[in-house]
Short mmCIF file of C-alpha atoms in Angstrom, two decimals:
data_model
loop_
_atom_site.label_atom_id
_atom_site.label_comp_id
_atom_site.label_asym_id
_atom_site.label_seq_id
_atom_site.Cartn_x
_atom_site.Cartn_y
_atom_site.Cartn_z
CA MET Y 1 94.68 31.40 153.04
CA LYS Y 2 93.62 28.73 150.55
CA ARG Y 3 90.28 28.38 148.85
CA THR Y 4 88.92 25.43 146.89
CA SER Y 5 86.29 25.57 144.15
CA ASN Y 6 84.69 22.55 142.44
CA SER Y 7 82.24 24.52 140.31
CA ARG Y 8 84.66 25.98 137.74
CA LYS Y 9 88.27 26.22 136.83
CA TYR Y 10 90.08 29.53 137.37
CA SER Y 11 92.21 31.08 134.60
CA GLU Y 12 94.57 34.03 134.91
CA VAL Y 13 93.08 35.54 131.76
CA TRP Y 14 90.09 36.73 133.81
CA ASN Y 15 92.43 39.32 135.30
CA TYR Y 16 92.17 41.14 131.94
CA PHE Y 17 88.48 40.57 131.09
CA LYS Y 18 85.03 41.17 132.50
CA ILE Y 19 81.70 39.74 131.31
CA SER Y 20 79.51 42.08 129.26
CA ARG Y 21 76.33 43.19 130.99
CA ASN Y 22 74.35 43.23 127.76
CA ASP Y 23 75.52 39.87 126.43
CA SER Y 24 76.91 37.21 128.79
CA SER Y 25 78.38 35.29 125.86
CA LYS Y 26 80.90 38.06 125.37
CA CYS Y 27 83.58 39.54 127.59
CA ILE Y 28 85.31 42.91 127.44
CA CYS Y 29 89.08 43.38 127.43
CA SER Y 30 90.14 45.79 130.18
CA ILE Y 31 93.16 46.91 128.13
CA CYS Y 32 91.65 47.84 124.77
CA SER Y 33 87.88 47.49 125.55
CA LYS Y 34 87.40 45.03 122.70
CA HIS Y 35 84.51 42.53 122.91
CA ILE Y 36 85.61 38.87 122.70
CA SER Y 37 83.20 35.95 122.23
CA ARG Y 38 83.20 33.18 124.89
CA GLY Y 39 81.15 30.73 122.81
CA LYS Y 40 77.71 30.22 121.28
CA CYS Y 41 76.05 28.72 124.37
CA VAL Y 42 76.81 28.22 128.05
CA SER Y 43 78.02 24.65 127.53
CA ASN Y 44 80.59 25.84 124.97
CA TYR Y 45 82.01 28.80 126.96
CA SER Y 46 85.81 28.79 127.03
CA THR Y 47 88.75 31.14 127.54
CA THR Y 48 90.64 30.11 124.40
CA SER Y 49 89.72 33.20 122.38
CA MET Y 50 90.55 35.43 125.35
CA LEU Y 51 93.97 33.82 125.77
CA LYS Y 52 94.74 34.31 122.06
CA HIS Y 53 93.68 37.94 122.25
CA VAL Y 54 95.92 38.69 125.24
CA ARG Y 55 98.84 36.69 123.82
CA PHE Y 56 98.90 38.01 120.25
CA ILE Y 57 97.45 41.51 120.65
CA HIS Y 58 98.89 42.58 124.00
CA LYS Y 59 101.93 40.24 124.01
CA ILE Y 60 101.06 38.74 127.39
CA ASP Y 61 101.79 35.02 127.77
CA LEU Y 62 99.45 33.29 130.25
CA GLN Y 63 98.82 29.73 131.24
CA GLN Y 64 95.29 28.52 130.63
CA PHE Y 65 94.77 27.16 134.12
CA SER Y 66 96.34 27.60 137.49
CA PRO Y 67 98.14 24.63 139.07
CA SER Y 68 95.51 22.28 140.51
CA THR Y 69 95.65 19.53 143.09
CA ASN Y 70 93.36 17.10 141.22
CA LYS Y 71 91.32 16.71 138.06
CA HIS Y 72 88.09 18.25 139.28
CA SER Y 73 89.24 20.92 141.71
CA ILE Y 74 91.68 23.83 141.75
CA THR Y 75 93.38 25.40 144.70
CA TYR Y 76 94.61 29.00 144.60
CA THR Y 77 95.90 31.52 147.09
CA SER Y 78 94.28 34.91 147.62
CA PRO Y 79 96.71 37.78 146.94
CA THR Y 80 98.17 39.70 149.84
CA ALA Y 81 97.62 43.43 150.37
CA GLU Y 82 100.99 44.27 148.81
CA GLU Y 83 100.25 42.08 145.77
CA ALA Y 84 96.78 43.60 145.28
CA ILE Y 85 98.14 47.16 145.02
CA GLU Y 86 98.55 48.18 141.39
CA THR Y 87 102.01 49.57 140.58
CA PRO Y 88 103.46 50.94 137.32
CA GLU Y 89 105.54 47.80 137.01
CA LYS Y 90 102.44 45.56 137.22
CA ARG Y 91 100.27 47.73 134.98
CA CYS Y 92 99.76 46.63 131.37
CA HIS Y 93 100.86 49.27 128.87
CA PHE Y 94 99.96 49.80 125.23
CA ASP Y 95 102.62 48.66 122.81
CA THR Y 96 103.87 50.93 119.99
CA SER Y 97 101.54 49.29 117.45
CA HIS Y 98 98.40 49.97 119.47
CA THR Y 99 95.81 52.28 117.88
CA ALA Y 100 95.56 54.47 120.97
CA THR Y 101 99.35 54.86 121.07
CA HIS Y 102 99.45 56.10 117.47
CA LYS Y 103 96.61 58.57 118.02
CA ILE Y 104 97.93 60.08 121.27
CA THR Y 105 101.50 60.36 119.97
CA LYS Y 106 100.31 62.07 116.79
CA LEU Y 107 98.26 64.59 118.80
CA ILE Y 108 101.28 65.37 120.99
CA CYS Y 109 103.48 66.03 117.94
CA GLU Y 110 100.81 68.21 116.33
CA MET Y 111 100.52 70.23 119.55
CA ILE Y 112 104.31 70.76 119.56
CA ALA Y 113 104.26 71.93 115.93
CA ILE Y 114 101.17 74.17 116.14
CA ASP Y 115 102.10 75.88 119.43
CA PHE Y 116 105.88 76.07 118.66
CA LEU Y 117 106.75 74.08 121.79
CA PRO Y 118 110.12 72.43 122.45
CA ILE Y 119 110.26 68.70 121.79
CA SER Y 120 111.94 68.24 125.17
CA MET Y 121 108.59 68.97 126.87
CA VAL Y 122 107.73 65.25 126.60
CA GLU Y 123 110.45 64.64 129.20
CA ASN Y 124 108.89 67.03 131.72
CA GLU Y 125 107.60 65.36 134.88
CA GLY Y 126 104.37 67.38 134.96
CA PHE Y 127 103.50 66.47 131.37
CA ARG Y 128 104.08 62.76 132.02
CA ARG Y 129 101.99 62.85 135.19
CA LEU Y 130 99.11 64.45 133.27
CA LEU Y 131 99.11 61.77 130.56
CA ASN Y 132 99.48 59.02 133.14
CA GLU Y 133 96.34 60.30 134.84
CA LEU Y 134 94.41 60.58 131.56
CA GLN Y 135 95.53 57.24 130.11
CA PRO Y 136 97.56 55.02 132.48
CA SER Y 137 98.25 52.45 129.77
CA TYR Y 138 99.95 54.96 127.47
CA VAL Y 139 103.73 55.25 127.59
CA VAL Y 140 105.06 58.71 126.66
CA PRO Y 141 107.80 58.38 124.01
CA SER Y 142 111.18 60.00 124.48
CA ASP Y 143 112.20 63.19 122.69
CA LYS Y 144 114.75 61.25 120.63
CA TYR Y 145 112.08 58.82 119.43
CA ILE Y 146 109.82 61.70 118.43
CA THR Y 147 112.66 63.51 116.62
CA ARG Y 148 113.98 60.48 114.74
CA THR Y 149 110.78 58.53 114.05
CA ILE Y 150 107.52 60.42 114.54
CA LEU Y 151 108.37 63.90 113.17
CA PRO Y 152 109.94 62.64 109.90
CA ASP Y 153 106.75 60.70 109.17
CA ILE Y 154 104.58 63.74 109.89
CA TYR Y 155 106.85 65.94 107.75
CA SER Y 156 106.58 63.55 104.80
CA SER Y 157 102.79 63.52 105.04
CA VAL Y 158 102.53 67.32 105.26
CA LYS Y 159 105.05 67.79 102.45
CA GLN Y 160 102.95 65.67 100.09
CA LYS Y 161 99.90 67.83 100.83
CA VAL Y 162 101.84 71.06 100.23
CA GLN Y 163 103.28 69.75 96.96
CA HIS Y 164 99.75 68.87 95.85
CA SER Y 165 98.61 72.44 96.61
CA LEU Y 166 101.57 73.93 94.73
CA LYS Y 167 100.87 71.74 91.73
CA ASN Y 168 97.14 72.53 91.64
CA ALA Y 169 97.36 76.27 92.36
CA ALA Y 170 94.90 78.46 90.48
CA GLY Y 171 97.70 80.73 89.26
CA PRO Y 172 101.46 81.25 89.35
CA VAL Y 173 103.32 80.64 92.61
CA SER Y 174 105.24 83.56 94.11
CA ALA Y 175 107.46 83.71 97.19
CA THR Y 176 108.83 86.03 99.84
CA LEU Y 177 112.51 85.83 100.79
CA ASN Y 178 113.70 87.07 104.18
CA ILE Y 179 117.21 87.10 105.66
CA TRP Y 180 117.93 88.23 109.19
CA SER Y 181 120.53 87.74 111.93
CA SER Y 182 120.13 86.68 115.54
CA PRO Y 183 121.83 88.38 118.52
CA GLU Y 184 124.42 85.59 118.29
CA ASN Y 185 125.20 86.71 114.69
CA ASN Y 186 123.71 83.57 113.14
CA THR Y 187 122.12 84.19 109.75
CA TYR Y 188 118.69 82.76 108.88
CA LEU Y 189 117.02 82.40 105.49
CA CYS Y 190 113.27 81.91 105.13
CA ILE Y 191 111.31 81.18 101.95
CA THR Y 192 107.49 81.39 102.00
CA ALA Y 193 105.36 80.39 99.02
CA HIS Y 194 102.16 82.28 98.18
CA MET Y 195 99.41 81.23 95.79
CA ILE Y 196 95.70 81.33 95.02
CA VAL Y 197 93.82 78.05 95.51
CA TRP Y 198 90.27 76.86 95.13
CA SER Y 199 88.59 76.13 98.46
CA ARG Y 200 84.92 75.14 98.67
CA GLY Y 201 84.08 76.78 95.38
CA SER Y 202 85.87 80.09 96.00
CA LEU Y 203 89.40 81.44 95.51
CA GLU Y 204 91.48 81.93 98.62
CA HIS Y 205 95.04 82.97 99.41
CA ALA Y 206 97.32 80.24 100.77
CA SER Y 207 100.90 80.44 102.02
CA TYR Y 208 103.39 77.80 103.14
CA ILE Y 209 106.82 78.16 104.75
CA LEU Y 210 109.02 76.03 102.53
CA ALA Y 211 112.35 76.68 104.26
CA CYS Y 212 113.81 78.25 107.38
CA LYS Y 213 117.52 77.52 107.43
CA GLU Y 214 120.36 78.64 109.68
CA PHE Y 215 123.82 79.66 108.43
CA ASN Y 216 126.70 79.87 110.88
CA THR Y 217 128.71 82.02 108.49
CA SER Y 218 127.94 85.03 106.31
CA ILE Y 219 125.81 84.22 103.29
CA THR Y 220 126.72 85.42 99.79
CA HIS Y 221 124.49 86.10 96.81
CA ASN Y 222 125.76 82.90 95.13
CA ARG Y 223 124.68 80.86 98.16
CA ILE Y 224 121.26 82.53 98.19
CA CYS Y 225 120.79 81.73 94.51
CA GLN Y 226 121.72 78.08 95.13
CA GLU Y 227 119.30 77.80 98.06
CA VAL Y 228 116.39 79.21 96.03
CA ALA Y 229 117.10 76.86 93.12
CA TRP Y 230 117.42 73.84 95.44
CA HIS Y 231 114.08 74.51 97.16
CA GLU Y 232 112.33 75.03 93.82
CA LYS Y 233 113.54 71.58 92.81
CA ASP Y 234 112.77 70.00 96.20
CA TRP Y 235 109.17 71.26 96.17
CA ASN Y 236 108.73 70.69 92.43
CA THR Y 237 107.67 74.26 91.68
CA LYS Y 238 108.88 77.44 89.99
CA PHE Y 239 108.60 80.91 91.52
CA TYR Y 240 107.04 83.46 89.18
CA PHE Y 241 108.60 86.31 91.17
CA ILE Y 242 110.07 86.84 94.64
CA VAL Y 243 109.26 89.73 97.00
CA SER Y 244 112.12 90.90 99.23
CA ASP Y 245 113.83 93.97 100.62
CA ASP Y 246 116.47 95.89 98.66
CA SER Y 247 119.43 94.08 100.18
CA PRO Y 248 122.27 93.94 97.61
CA GLN Y 249 122.84 90.26 98.35
CA ILE Y 250 119.23 89.30 97.58
CA VAL Y 251 118.97 91.57 94.54
CA ASN Y 252 122.18 90.18 93.01
CA ALA Y 253 121.16 86.61 93.85
CA LEU Y 254 117.80 86.93 92.08
CA LYS Y 255 119.47 88.55 89.09
CA LEU Y 256 121.89 85.64 88.96
CA GLY Y 257 118.99 83.16 89.06
CA GLU Y 258 117.00 85.19 86.48
CA ILE Y 259 114.05 85.57 88.87
CA ASP Y 260 111.92 88.71 88.84
CA ASN Y 261 112.25 90.68 92.06
CA ILE Y 262 109.66 93.01 93.59
CA LYS Y 263 110.63 95.24 96.47
CA CYS Y 264 108.60 94.77 99.63
CA MET Y 265 106.15 97.66 100.05
CA GLU Y 266 106.46 97.57 103.83
CA HIS Y 267 110.24 98.01 103.66
CA ALA Y 268 109.85 100.78 101.07
CA LEU Y 269 107.35 102.73 103.19
CA LYS Y 270 109.49 102.26 106.27
CA ASP Y 271 112.60 103.59 104.51
CA PHE Y 272 110.63 106.54 103.04
CA THR Y 273 109.15 107.41 106.44
CA GLN Y 274 112.54 107.38 108.10
CA VAL Y 275 114.03 109.65 105.42
CA ALA Y 276 111.02 112.00 105.47
CA ASP Y 277 111.10 112.28 109.26
CA THR Y 278 114.82 113.07 109.23
CA VAL Y 279 114.53 115.71 106.49
CA SER Y 280 111.44 117.39 107.96
CA SER Y 281 112.96 117.44 111.43
CA ARG Y 282 116.17 119.06 110.21
CA THR Y 283 114.28 121.57 108.04
CA ALA Y 284 111.99 122.60 110.88
CA SER Y 285 114.96 122.91 113.21
CA GLN Y 286 116.92 125.10 110.81
CA ALA Y 287 113.90 127.32 110.01
CA SER Y 288 113.11 127.80 113.67
CA LYS Y 289 116.73 128.59 114.43
CA LEU Y 290 116.93 131.15 111.57
CA ALA Y 291 113.69 132.87 112.63
CA SER Y 292 114.86 133.01 116.22
CA ASN Y 293 118.23 134.54 115.27
CA ILE Y 294 116.54 137.21 113.14
CA SER Y 295 114.17 138.11 115.96
CA TYR Y 296 116.96 138.15 118.53
CA GLN Y 297 119.30 140.40 116.45
CA THR Y 298 116.64 143.09 115.78
CA ALA Y 299 117.34 146.22 117.88
CA PRO Y 300 114.48 147.24 120.21
CA HIS Y 301 114.50 150.90 119.11
CA GLU Y 302 114.01 149.96 115.45
CA VAL Y 303 110.46 148.76 116.00
CA GLY Y 304 108.32 151.37 117.73
CA ARG Y 305 104.71 151.90 118.50
CA ASP Y 306 103.96 153.31 115.04
CA GLY Y 307 105.53 150.33 113.24
CA PRO Y 308 109.01 149.65 111.91
CA ALA Y 309 111.32 152.55 111.10
CA PRO Y 310 111.93 153.49 107.45
CA VAL Y 311 114.27 151.20 105.62
CA GLU Y 312 116.72 153.96 104.76
CA ASN Y 313 117.05 154.92 108.40
CA ILE Y 314 117.83 151.35 109.43
CA VAL Y 315 120.31 150.85 106.60
CA ASN Y 316 121.98 154.22 107.07
CA ARG Y 317 122.16 153.70 110.81
CA ARG Y 318 123.98 150.38 110.28
CA ALA Y 319 126.36 151.80 107.63
CA PRO Y 320 129.93 152.41 108.83
CA PRO Y 321 130.93 156.01 109.59
CA GLY Y 322 132.10 158.12 106.63
CA SER Y 323 130.53 155.85 103.98
CA ALA Y 324 127.75 156.78 101.60
CA PRO Y 325 124.33 155.47 102.50
CA ALA Y 326 123.46 152.25 100.78
CA TYR Y 327 119.95 153.49 100.10
CA SER Y 328 118.39 156.94 99.53
CA ALA Y 329 114.72 157.70 99.20
CA PRO Y 330 113.65 159.05 95.76
CA GLN Y 331 112.97 162.79 95.56
CA PRO Y 332 109.34 163.78 94.78
CA GLN Y 333 108.82 165.37 91.33
CA GLN Y 334 105.71 167.33 92.35
CA PRO Y 335 104.88 169.09 95.57
CA PRO Y 336 103.01 166.82 97.85
CA ALA Y 337 99.36 167.40 98.57
CA PRO Y 338 98.50 168.91 101.90
CA VAL Y 339 98.19 166.33 104.59
CA VAL Y 340 95.04 166.40 106.60
CA ALA Y 341 95.62 165.38 110.17
CA GLN Y 342 93.77 162.20 111.09
CA PRO Y 343 92.97 161.22 114.62
CA PRO Y 344 95.13 158.34 115.82
CA PRO Y 345 93.38 154.97 115.76
CA PRO Y 346 92.35 153.60 119.09
CA VAL Y 347 94.95 151.39 120.67
CA GLN Y 348 93.64 147.87 121.08
CA ALA Y 349 94.78 146.09 124.14
CA LYS Y 350 96.69 142.95 123.27
CA SER Y 351 95.74 139.84 125.13
CA PRO Y 352 98.71 138.58 127.05
CA THR Y 353 100.12 135.36 125.66
CA THR Y 354 101.73 132.98 128.03
CA THR Y 355 104.28 130.49 126.82
CA PRO Y 356 105.35 127.60 128.98
CA LYS Y 357 108.63 128.10 130.78
CA TYR Y 358 111.12 125.41 131.59
CA VAL Y 359 114.09 125.15 133.90
CA ALA Y 360 117.06 122.86 133.39
CA VAL Y 361 117.41 120.10 135.96
CA TYR Y 362 120.62 118.58 134.53
CA ASP Y 363 123.71 119.82 132.72
CA TYR Y 364 123.87 119.07 129.00
CA VAL Y 365 126.77 119.64 126.59
CA ALA Y 366 125.83 120.23 122.95
CA ALA Y 367 126.92 117.37 120.68
CA ASP Y 368 126.04 119.02 117.34
CA ASP Y 369 125.92 122.46 115.73
CA ASP Y 370 122.13 122.75 116.04
CA GLU Y 371 122.14 121.90 119.75
CA VAL Y 372 122.65 124.18 122.77
CA SER Y 373 124.50 123.59 126.03
CA ILE Y 374 122.59 124.13 129.26
CA GLN Y 375 123.43 124.11 132.95
CA GLU Y 376 121.34 123.05 135.89
CA GLY Y 377 119.09 125.90 136.92
CA ASP Y 378 119.06 127.69 133.52
CA ASN Y 379 115.70 129.19 132.50
CA MET Y 380 114.59 128.17 129.01
CA VAL Y 381 112.33 130.48 126.98
CA ASP Y 382 110.66 130.25 123.55
CA VAL Y 383 110.51 126.49 123.99
CA THR Y 384 108.84 124.33 121.32
CA VAL Y 385 108.54 120.56 121.05
CA ILE Y 386 110.01 119.39 117.72
CA ASP Y 387 110.29 115.62 118.15
CA GLU Y 388 109.81 112.86 120.63
CA GLY Y 389 112.42 113.43 123.30
CA TRP Y 390 113.73 116.76 121.91
CA MET Y 391 112.85 120.45 122.29
CA GLU Y 392 114.10 123.78 120.94
CA GLY Y 393 114.48 126.95 122.97
CA ARG Y 394 116.70 129.78 124.14
CA VAL Y 395 118.87 129.87 127.23
CA ALA Y 396 117.96 133.07 129.08
CA ARG Y 397 121.41 133.23 130.65
CA THR Y 398 123.42 133.19 127.39
CA GLY Y 399 120.86 133.93 124.68
CA ALA Y 400 121.95 130.83 122.76
CA TYR Y 401 119.24 129.00 120.83
CA GLY Y 402 119.16 125.33 119.83
CA MET Y 403 117.96 121.81 120.50
CA PHE Y 404 118.21 120.00 123.83
CA PRO Y 405 116.79 116.79 125.33
CA SER Y 406 113.32 117.21 126.81
CA ASN Y 407 114.11 115.01 129.80
CA TYR Y 408 116.84 117.45 130.88
CA VAL Y 409 114.33 120.24 131.66
CA GLN Y 410 111.23 120.57 133.80
CA LYS Y 411 108.13 122.69 133.19
CA VAL Y 412 107.55 125.47 135.73
#
């Protein structure tokens, strides 16, 4: 279908512009939304400025007029349905120098850094579909382009800001030094700087991670010393002291570099707690075992209703036959005073005390001297909880006393 118009000439540039509603002398670019002047009055309207804008800003080369049949008329063909459908190939995209491209790409990189996301996420289909819906003219860069071009620029900018903070700190700069290993036995070294800075008229604490480096081999104290010295030079600062654990490698490295070392309080408290828990657990176990053995070895007839028997009777009763008693009561020097019979005190009924009883549900073989072996079905008495996952008690079947796992018995 062909149409002829004698009123005006048709230019392809109008595919990228529309006339402003507020000012008919200006048109709006559909790519970047910039306002372009058409002329001062209606008689001077032209598309020259629009063609220059599309050609030099968006790199689109257009002819000023469509092919015409004569001097005063132009003939053009209406697009078909297939040609009218917008496709990604026909769509105009922002180039790398466009302002919107710079802003969106920077926000994507900042999101990756702040949220600790993998750079490869820019290759995900869902992420690209989202950005295509939000801004069809934006082309998502590849992960290689971000790694080689965008991130180095962002790192340089951030590094300058951190160096400025280190230089203008309100006091000396200290650091924390951490070394740890991954499940794959790769060693990592991390250096974090700490300082006091002025912020809005008040002093605040600020910290920056200056290094997080991976070592595929074991790291020595000489290598640690070299790394600390290199990062001090790279960041143009000097550490007043370094806080770390008491690892011999770190301690020797800081001595070699003549840097004051302060032991981390968290590591110190953790080590102290572990030692204290171990000592107190063993002491309580041994004391409980000793008290239980003393109580178990006492003969029933030696403690009667009127209290324990005299010491000399107990000692003499335990002495071997034919030997002299180990203890004899002293003889009175004066006759004793007459004893007046006193009525016996009333017997107070003792309230029955019930202790929880347990029965073994699994067999357990003692692995240490302070443990006890049990068999399935054994009744456990005098049971006390001494630690998380462990109990102490006596096996009613054998009379043996010791520690055993709490998940091997069941309360009855």
